[in-house]
PDB file of C-alpha atoms in Angstrom:
ATOM      1  CA  GLN A 480      -0.014   0.010  -0.025  1.00 53.00           C
ATOM      2  CA  GLN A 481       3.089   2.365   0.344  1.00 62.00           C
ATOM      3  CA  GLN A 482       4.073   1.775  -3.248  1.00 90.00           C
ATOM      4  CA  VAL A 483       4.246   4.461  -5.932  1.00 96.00           C
ATOM      5  CA  LYS A 484       4.239   2.995  -9.384  1.00 96.00           C
ATOM      6  CA  GLN A 485       6.030   4.844 -12.138  1.00 97.00           C
ATOM      7  CA  SER A 486       6.016   4.465 -16.006  1.00 96.00           C
ATOM      8  CA  PRO A 487       7.669   4.360 -18.309  1.00 97.00           C
ATOM      9  CA  GLN A 488      10.846   3.056 -17.192  1.00 96.00           C
ATOM     10  CA  SER A 489      12.571   4.946 -20.096  1.00 97.00           C
ATOM     11  CA  LEU A 490      11.492   7.472 -22.696  1.00 97.00           C
ATOM     12  CA  ILE A 491      12.913   8.921 -25.841  1.00 98.00           C
ATOM     13  CA  VAL A 492      11.585  12.330 -26.963  1.00 98.00           C
ATOM     14  CA  GLN A 493      12.497  14.544 -29.919  1.00 98.00           C
ATOM     15  CA  LYS A 494      13.668  18.154 -29.194  1.00 97.00           C
ATOM     16  CA  GLY A 495      10.670  20.297 -28.852  1.00 97.00           C
ATOM     17  CA  GLY A 496       8.267  17.472 -28.049  1.00 98.00           C
ATOM     18  CA  ILE A 497       6.196  16.733 -24.994  1.00 98.00           C
ATOM     19  CA  SER A 498       7.474  14.313 -22.210  1.00 98.00           C
ATOM     20  CA  ILE A 499       4.931  12.626 -20.220  1.00 98.00           C
ATOM     21  CA  ILE A 500       5.712  10.506 -17.208  1.00 98.00           C
ATOM     22  CA  ASN A 501       2.916   8.869 -15.258  1.00 98.00           C
ATOM     23  CA  CYS A 502       2.640   7.649 -11.500  1.00 98.00           C
ATOM     24  CA  ALA A 503      -0.058   5.945  -9.645  1.00 97.00           C
ATOM     25  CA  TYR A 504      -0.391   5.272  -5.759  1.00 96.00           C
ATOM     26  CA  GLU A 505      -2.714   3.268  -3.573  1.00 94.00           C
ATOM     27  CA  ASN A 506      -2.351   4.848  -0.009  1.00 92.00           C
ATOM     28  CA  THR A 507      -5.038   7.416   0.070  1.00 91.00           C
ATOM     29  CA  ALA A 508      -3.210   9.098   3.051  1.00 91.00           C
ATOM     30  CA  PHE A 509      -0.533  10.531   0.681  1.00 92.00           C
ATOM     31  CA  ASP A 510      -1.149  14.332   0.196  1.00 90.00           C
ATOM     32  CA  TYR A 511       2.116  15.657  -1.024  1.00 92.00           C
ATOM     33  CA  PHE A 512       3.430  14.655  -4.514  1.00 94.00           C
ATOM     34  CA  PRO A 513       6.811  16.050  -5.556  1.00 94.00           C
ATOM     35  CA  TRP A 514       8.857  15.322  -8.731  1.00 97.00           C
ATOM     36  CA  TYR A 515      12.573  15.123  -8.652  1.00 97.00           C
ATOM     37  CA  GLN A 516      15.172  15.284 -11.403  1.00 97.00           C
ATOM     38  CA  GLN A 517      18.454  13.660 -11.157  1.00 97.00           C
ATOM     39  CA  PHE A 518      21.417  13.918 -13.444  1.00 96.00           C
ATOM     40  CA  PRO A 519      24.303  11.372 -13.196  1.00 92.00           C
ATOM     41  CA  GLY A 520      26.508  11.774 -10.332  1.00 89.00           C
ATOM     42  CA  LYS A 521      24.317  14.274  -8.543  1.00 92.00           C
ATOM     43  CA  GLY A 522      21.554  14.029  -5.926  1.00 94.00           C
ATOM     44  CA  PRO A 523      17.831  14.337  -6.906  1.00 96.00           C
ATOM     45  CA  ALA A 524      16.642  18.148  -7.170  1.00 95.00           C
ATOM     46  CA  LEU A 525      13.019  19.225  -6.603  1.00 93.00           C
ATOM     47  CA  LEU A 526      11.349  20.160  -9.876  1.00 95.00           C
ATOM     48  CA  ILE A 527       7.710  20.851  -8.765  1.00 93.00           C
ATOM     49  CA  ALA A 528       5.300  19.531  -6.220  1.00 93.00           C
ATOM     50  CA  ILE A 529       1.541  19.282  -5.874  1.00 92.00           C
ATOM     51  CA  ARG A 530      -1.051  18.823  -3.114  1.00 90.00           C
ATOM     52  CA  PRO A 531      -4.460  17.036  -3.732  1.00 88.00           C
ATOM     53  CA  ASP A 532      -6.481  20.253  -3.425  1.00 89.00           C
ATOM     54  CA  VAL A 533      -5.440  21.224  -6.914  1.00 91.00           C
ATOM     55  CA  SER A 534      -5.742  19.348 -10.269  1.00 93.00           C
ATOM     56  CA  GLU A 535      -2.739  21.103 -11.957  1.00 95.00           C
ATOM     57  CA  LYS A 536       0.251  23.032 -11.380  1.00 95.00           C
ATOM     58  CA  LYS A 537       2.567  24.555 -13.842  1.00 96.00           C
ATOM     59  CA  GLU A 538       6.065  26.004 -13.373  1.00 94.00           C
ATOM     60  CA  GLY A 539       7.672  26.984 -16.569  1.00 96.00           C
ATOM     61  CA  ARG A 540       7.923  24.232 -19.003  1.00 97.00           C
ATOM     62  CA  PHE A 541       6.933  21.698 -16.309  1.00 96.00           C
ATOM     63  CA  THR A 542       3.192  20.852 -15.434  1.00 96.00           C
ATOM     64  CA  ILE A 543       1.885  18.283 -12.801  1.00 95.00           C
ATOM     65  CA  SER A 544      -1.543  16.954 -13.449  1.00 95.00           C
ATOM     66  CA  PHE A 545      -3.297  15.255 -10.652  1.00 94.00           C
ATOM     67  CA  ASN A 546      -6.326  12.965 -10.612  1.00 94.00           C
ATOM     68  CA  LYS A 547      -7.366  12.333  -7.031  1.00 92.00           C
ATOM     69  CA  SER A 548     -10.154   9.799  -7.872  1.00 93.00           C
ATOM     70  CA  ALA A 549      -7.872   7.731 -10.049  1.00 95.00           C
ATOM     71  CA  LYS A 550      -4.989   8.152  -7.742  1.00 95.00           C
ATOM     72  CA  GLN A 551      -2.751   9.118 -10.511  1.00 96.00           C
ATOM     73  CA  PHE A 552      -0.470  12.035 -11.205  1.00 96.00           C
ATOM     74  CA  SER A 553       1.846  12.844 -14.116  1.00 97.00           C
ATOM     75  CA  LEU A 554       4.585  15.152 -15.061  1.00 98.00           C
ATOM     76  CA  HIS A 555       4.497  16.829 -18.535  1.00 97.00           C
ATOM     77  CA  ILE A 556       7.484  18.478 -19.885  1.00 98.00           C
ATOM     78  CA  MET A 557       6.762  20.849 -22.721  1.00 97.00           C
ATOM     79  CA  ASP A 558       9.125  21.871 -25.412  1.00 98.00           C
ATOM     80  CA  SER A 559      11.702  19.072 -24.197  1.00 98.00           C
ATOM     81  CA  GLN A 560      15.293  20.010 -24.568  1.00 97.00           C
ATOM     82  CA  PRO A 561      18.462  17.981 -24.603  1.00 97.00           C
ATOM     83  CA  GLY A 562      19.354  19.429 -21.268  1.00 97.00           C
ATOM     84  CA  ASP A 563      16.210  17.777 -19.860  1.00 97.00           C
ATOM     85  CA  SER A 564      17.927  14.397 -20.398  1.00 98.00           C
ATOM     86  CA  ALA A 565      17.890  12.905 -16.910  1.00 97.00           C
ATOM     87  CA  THR A 566      16.136  10.544 -14.611  1.00 97.00           C
ATOM     88  CA  TYR A 567      12.885  11.706 -13.157  1.00 98.00           C
ATOM     89  CA  PHE A 568      11.271  10.272  -9.960  1.00 97.00           C
ATOM     90  CA  CYS A 569       7.741  10.995  -8.657  1.00 97.00           C
ATOM     91  CA  ALA A 570       7.329  10.740  -4.937  1.00 96.00           C
ATOM     92  CA  ALA A 571       4.646  10.713  -2.399  1.00 95.00           C
ATOM     93  CA  GLY A 572       4.544  11.927   1.324  1.00 92.00           C
ATOM     94  CA  ILE A 573       2.026  12.259   4.188  1.00 88.00           C
ATOM     95  CA  THR A 574       1.543  15.619   6.119  1.00 81.00           C
ATOM     96  CA  GLY A 575       2.397  14.930   9.658  1.00 77.00           C
ATOM     97  CA  GLY A 576       4.439  11.955   8.701  1.00 73.00           C
ATOM     98  CA  GLY A 577       7.521  13.840   8.908  1.00 81.00           C
ATOM     99  CA  ASN A 578       9.781  14.052   5.714  1.00 86.00           C
ATOM    100  CA  LYS A 579       9.460  10.586   4.603  1.00 90.00           C
ATOM    101  CA  LEU A 580       9.059  10.208   0.914  1.00 92.00           C
ATOM    102  CA  THR A 581       8.128   6.985  -0.955  1.00 94.00           C
ATOM    103  CA  PHE A 582       9.540   7.220  -4.516  1.00 96.00           C
ATOM    104  CA  GLY A 583       8.696   5.673  -7.731  1.00 96.00           C
ATOM    105  CA  THR A 584      11.165   3.618  -9.599  1.00 95.00           C
ATOM    106  CA  GLY A 585      12.299   6.422 -11.815  1.00 96.00           C
ATOM    107  CA  THR A 586      12.015   7.259 -15.617  1.00 97.00           C
ATOM    108  CA  GLN A 587      15.195   7.700 -17.723  1.00 97.00           C
ATOM    109  CA  LEU A 588      14.394  10.499 -20.201  1.00 98.00           C
ATOM    110  CA  LYS A 589      16.437  11.167 -23.314  1.00 98.00           C
ATOM    111  CA  VAL A 590      15.751  14.097 -25.548  1.00 98.00           C
ATOM    112  CA  GLU A 591      17.261  13.823 -28.926  1.00 97.00           C
ATOM    113  CA  LEU A 592      18.070  16.549 -31.313  1.00 92.00           C
TER     114      LEU A 592
ATOM    115  CA  LYS B 916      23.966  29.521   0.678  1.00 68.00           C
ATOM    116  CA  ALA B 917      26.004  26.269   0.704  1.00 82.00           C
ATOM    117  CA  GLY B 918      23.993  22.997  -0.225  1.00 93.00           C
ATOM    118  CA  VAL B 919      23.855  19.681   1.576  1.00 97.00           C
ATOM    119  CA  THR B 920      27.279  18.122   1.898  1.00 97.00           C
ATOM    120  CA  GLN B 921      28.202  14.475   2.363  1.00 98.00           C
ATOM    121  CA  THR B 922      31.517  12.976   3.162  1.00 97.00           C
ATOM    122  CA  PRO B 923      33.094  10.869   1.967  1.00 97.00           C
ATOM    123  CA  ARG B 924      31.859  10.924  -1.677  1.00 97.00           C
ATOM    124  CA  TYR B 925      33.303   7.297  -2.282  1.00 97.00           C
ATOM    125  CA  LEU B 926      34.007   4.400  -0.035  1.00 96.00           C
ATOM    126  CA  ILE B 927      35.221   0.814  -0.635  1.00 98.00           C
ATOM    127  CA  LYS B 928      34.714  -1.704   2.164  1.00 98.00           C
ATOM    128  CA  THR B 929      34.852  -5.324   2.506  1.00 97.00           C
ATOM    129  CA  ARG B 930      32.032  -7.533   3.878  1.00 98.00           C
ATOM    130  CA  GLY B 931      31.819  -7.635   7.632  1.00 97.00           C
ATOM    131  CA  GLN B 932      33.254  -4.107   8.080  1.00 98.00           C
ATOM    132  CA  GLN B 933      31.434  -1.265   9.369  1.00 98.00           C
ATOM    133  CA  VAL B 934      31.044   2.138   7.919  1.00 98.00           C
ATOM    134  CA  THR B 935      29.929   5.680   9.077  1.00 98.00           C
ATOM    135  CA  LEU B 936      28.712   8.273   6.392  1.00 98.00           C
ATOM    136  CA  SER B 937      28.370  12.089   7.423  1.00 98.00           C
ATOM    137  CA  CYS B 938      25.947  14.589   6.219  1.00 98.00           C
ATOM    138  CA  SER B 939      25.894  18.430   6.810  1.00 98.00           C
ATOM    139  CA  PRO B 940      22.565  19.997   6.169  1.00 97.00           C
ATOM    140  CA  ILE B 941      21.954  23.520   4.758  1.00 95.00           C
ATOM    141  CA  SER B 942      22.247  25.979   7.465  1.00 94.00           C
ATOM    142  CA  GLY B 943      19.040  26.482   9.323  1.00 91.00           C
ATOM    143  CA  HIS B 944      17.664  23.060   8.316  1.00 93.00           C
ATOM    144  CA  ARG B 945      16.838  20.781  11.312  1.00 93.00           C
ATOM    145  CA  SER B 946      15.505  17.815   9.585  1.00 93.00           C
ATOM    146  CA  VAL B 947      17.896  15.408   7.915  1.00 96.00           C
ATOM    147  CA  SER B 948      16.497  12.232   6.056  1.00 96.00           C
ATOM    148  CA  TRP B 949      18.761   9.401   4.603  1.00 98.00           C
ATOM    149  CA  TYR B 950      17.861   7.442   1.506  1.00 98.00           C
ATOM    150  CA  GLN B 951      19.403   4.377  -0.030  1.00 98.00           C
ATOM    151  CA  GLN B 952      19.608   4.416  -4.032  1.00 97.00           C
ATOM    152  CA  THR B 953      20.124   1.140  -5.974  1.00 95.00           C
ATOM    153  CA  PRO B 954      19.486   0.256  -9.558  1.00 90.00           C
ATOM    154  CA  GLY B 955      17.231  -2.608  -8.466  1.00 85.00           C
ATOM    155  CA  GLN B 956      15.264  -0.950  -5.516  1.00 88.00           C
ATOM    156  CA  GLY B 957      15.456   2.657  -6.525  1.00 91.00           C
ATOM    157  CA  LEU B 958      15.349   5.181  -3.747  1.00 95.00           C
ATOM    158  CA  GLN B 959      14.293   3.750  -0.375  1.00 96.00           C
ATOM    159  CA  PHE B 960      13.837   5.777   2.779  1.00 95.00           C
ATOM    160  CA  LEU B 961      16.138   4.793   5.651  1.00 97.00           C
ATOM    161  CA  PHE B 962      15.381   7.256   8.566  1.00 95.00           C
ATOM    162  CA  GLU B 963      14.782  10.888   9.287  1.00 95.00           C
ATOM    163  CA  TYR B 964      16.200  12.841  12.228  1.00 95.00           C
ATOM    164  CA  PHE B 965      14.727  16.119  13.509  1.00 93.00           C
ATOM    165  CA  SER B 966      16.254  17.973  16.543  1.00 91.00           C
ATOM    166  CA  GLU B 967      18.498  15.193  17.432  1.00 94.00           C
ATOM    167  CA  THR B 968      15.532  12.710  17.518  1.00 93.00           C
ATOM    168  CA  GLN B 969      14.593   9.904  15.061  1.00 93.00           C
ATOM    169  CA  ARG B 970      11.173  10.901  13.798  1.00 90.00           C
ATOM    170  CA  ASN B 971      10.730   8.161  10.946  1.00 89.00           C
ATOM    171  CA  LYS B 972      12.279   4.893  10.229  1.00 92.00           C
ATOM    172  CA  GLY B 973      12.053   2.758   6.995  1.00 93.00           C
ATOM    173  CA  ASN B 974      12.153  -1.024   6.732  1.00 93.00           C
ATOM    174  CA  PHE B 975      15.817  -1.619   6.877  1.00 96.00           C
ATOM    175  CA  PRO B 976      17.586  -4.013   9.336  1.00 96.00           C
ATOM    176  CA  GLY B 977      19.162  -2.862  12.721  1.00 95.00           C
ATOM    177  CA  ARG B 978      22.553  -2.822  11.112  1.00 97.00           C
ATOM    178  CA  PHE B 979      21.638   0.579   9.638  1.00 98.00           C
ATOM    179  CA  SER B 980      21.630   3.342  12.335  1.00 97.00           C
ATOM    180  CA  GLY B 981      21.861   7.025  12.526  1.00 97.00           C
ATOM    181  CA  ARG B 982      22.117   9.891  14.786  1.00 97.00           C
ATOM    182  CA  GLN B 983      21.904  13.820  14.706  1.00 97.00           C
ATOM    183  CA  PHE B 984      24.040  16.118  16.482  1.00 97.00           C
ATOM    184  CA  SER B 985      23.054  19.513  18.099  1.00 96.00           C
ATOM    185  CA  ASN B 986      24.322  21.314  15.096  1.00 95.00           C
ATOM    186  CA  SER B 987      22.005  19.286  12.854  1.00 95.00           C
ATOM    187  CA  ARG B 988      24.677  17.411  11.382  1.00 97.00           C
ATOM    188  CA  SER B 989      23.909  13.806  10.810  1.00 98.00           C
ATOM    189  CA  GLU B 990      25.732  10.402  10.668  1.00 98.00           C
ATOM    190  CA  MET B 991      24.654   7.031   9.493  1.00 98.00           C
ATOM    191  CA  ASN B 992      26.370   3.901  10.393  1.00 98.00           C
ATOM    192  CA  VAL B 993      26.129   0.450   8.660  1.00 98.00           C
ATOM    193  CA  SER B 994      27.502  -2.337  10.654  1.00 96.00           C
ATOM    194  CA  THR B 995      28.567  -5.949   9.495  1.00 97.00           C
ATOM    195  CA  LEU B 996      28.402  -4.779   5.833  1.00 98.00           C
ATOM    196  CA  GLU B 997      26.930  -7.105   3.113  1.00 97.00           C
ATOM    197  CA  LEU B 998      27.496  -7.067  -0.639  1.00 97.00           C
ATOM    198  CA  GLY B 999      23.819  -5.904  -0.991  1.00 96.00           C
ATOM    199  CA  ASP B1000      24.580  -2.732   0.893  1.00 97.00           C
ATOM    200  CA  SER B1001      26.467  -1.409  -2.058  1.00 97.00           C
ATOM    201  CA  ALA B1002      24.545   1.628  -3.129  1.00 97.00           C
ATOM    202  CA  LEU B1003      24.384   5.317  -3.353  1.00 97.00           C
ATOM    203  CA  TYR B1004      23.412   6.848   0.147  1.00 98.00           C
ATOM    204  CA  LEU B1005      21.742  10.160  -0.106  1.00 98.00           C
ATOM    205  CA  CYS B1006      21.065  12.617   2.498  1.00 97.00           C
ATOM    206  CA  ALA B1007      18.389  15.328   2.331  1.00 96.00           C
ATOM    207  CA  SER B1008      17.616  18.294   4.611  1.00 95.00           C
ATOM    208  CA  SER B1009      14.547  20.457   4.956  1.00 92.00           C
ATOM    209  CA  ARG B1010      13.320  23.153   7.310  1.00 86.00           C
ATOM    210  CA  GLU B1011      10.859  22.414  10.049  1.00 71.00           C
ATOM    211  CA  GLN B1012       7.606  23.094   8.310  1.00 62.00           C
ATOM    212  CA  ASP B1013       8.744  22.874   4.717  1.00 64.00           C
ATOM    213  CA  ARG B1014       8.268  19.656   2.874  1.00 74.00           C
ATOM    214  CA  GLU B1015      10.849  20.638   0.179  1.00 87.00           C
ATOM    215  CA  GLN B1016      13.881  18.393   0.647  1.00 90.00           C
ATOM    216  CA  PHE B1017      17.362  19.361  -0.659  1.00 93.00           C
ATOM    217  CA  PHE B1018      19.484  16.437  -1.572  1.00 96.00           C
ATOM    218  CA  GLY B1019      23.243  16.101  -1.230  1.00 96.00           C
ATOM    219  CA  PRO B1020      25.327  14.394  -3.935  1.00 96.00           C
ATOM    220  CA  GLY B1021      25.519  11.228  -2.089  1.00 97.00           C
ATOM    221  CA  THR B1022      28.141   8.719  -0.784  1.00 98.00           C
ATOM    222  CA  ARG B1023      28.769   5.880  -3.180  1.00 97.00           C
ATOM    223  CA  LEU B1024      29.465   2.778  -1.066  1.00 98.00           C
ATOM    224  CA  THR B1025      30.922  -0.264  -2.638  1.00 98.00           C
ATOM    225  CA  VAL B1026      31.197  -3.534  -0.510  1.00 98.00           C
ATOM    226  CA  LEU B1027      33.563  -6.128  -1.882  1.00 97.00           C
TER     227      LEU B1027
END
């Protein structure tokens, strides 16, 4: 019940295209959903986060869509660039549960020229 | 503002040994969390410390332990190392009421 399932495992997108990564969860107690970006040799860096009281949040080229009834959320990267090539992780946390995050398995994104 | 620092960056140990990893959080951050990252299991939560107290614990054996000092710096210790402990160990810090976690670069532990 604590799992967060992420797909696809890997993704190749052409420059300028839209990258879409999906996550699903079971535990309805989760109420904080961040996305992290990780480059080789670096720690994950927070991209954007959403709470269940909104269905969409946009920051620059990155958008999170959230579907509470389906217990799913997704990351859209608009106008994908080669510099976006990295591994992306979705995660989920519980308010009042400290800072423990349950992570998805990651998506390796490659943006080709 | 300096980011989260972790030392050492790389470690090579043999089975049965023990190891101590160190994490210095961002100044003013009192929460420190530790995660293990492996290709097979991904990112898994180990434990979280806040104001020198363990606030959360993941599903790892007792060989994995940690502590936090009064200056918020944290250490984690792994005793009786096993081959499967080879991983990238990540430390993340955050402010008391803020959910945003800032990760360090990690310590790459290899157990031979």
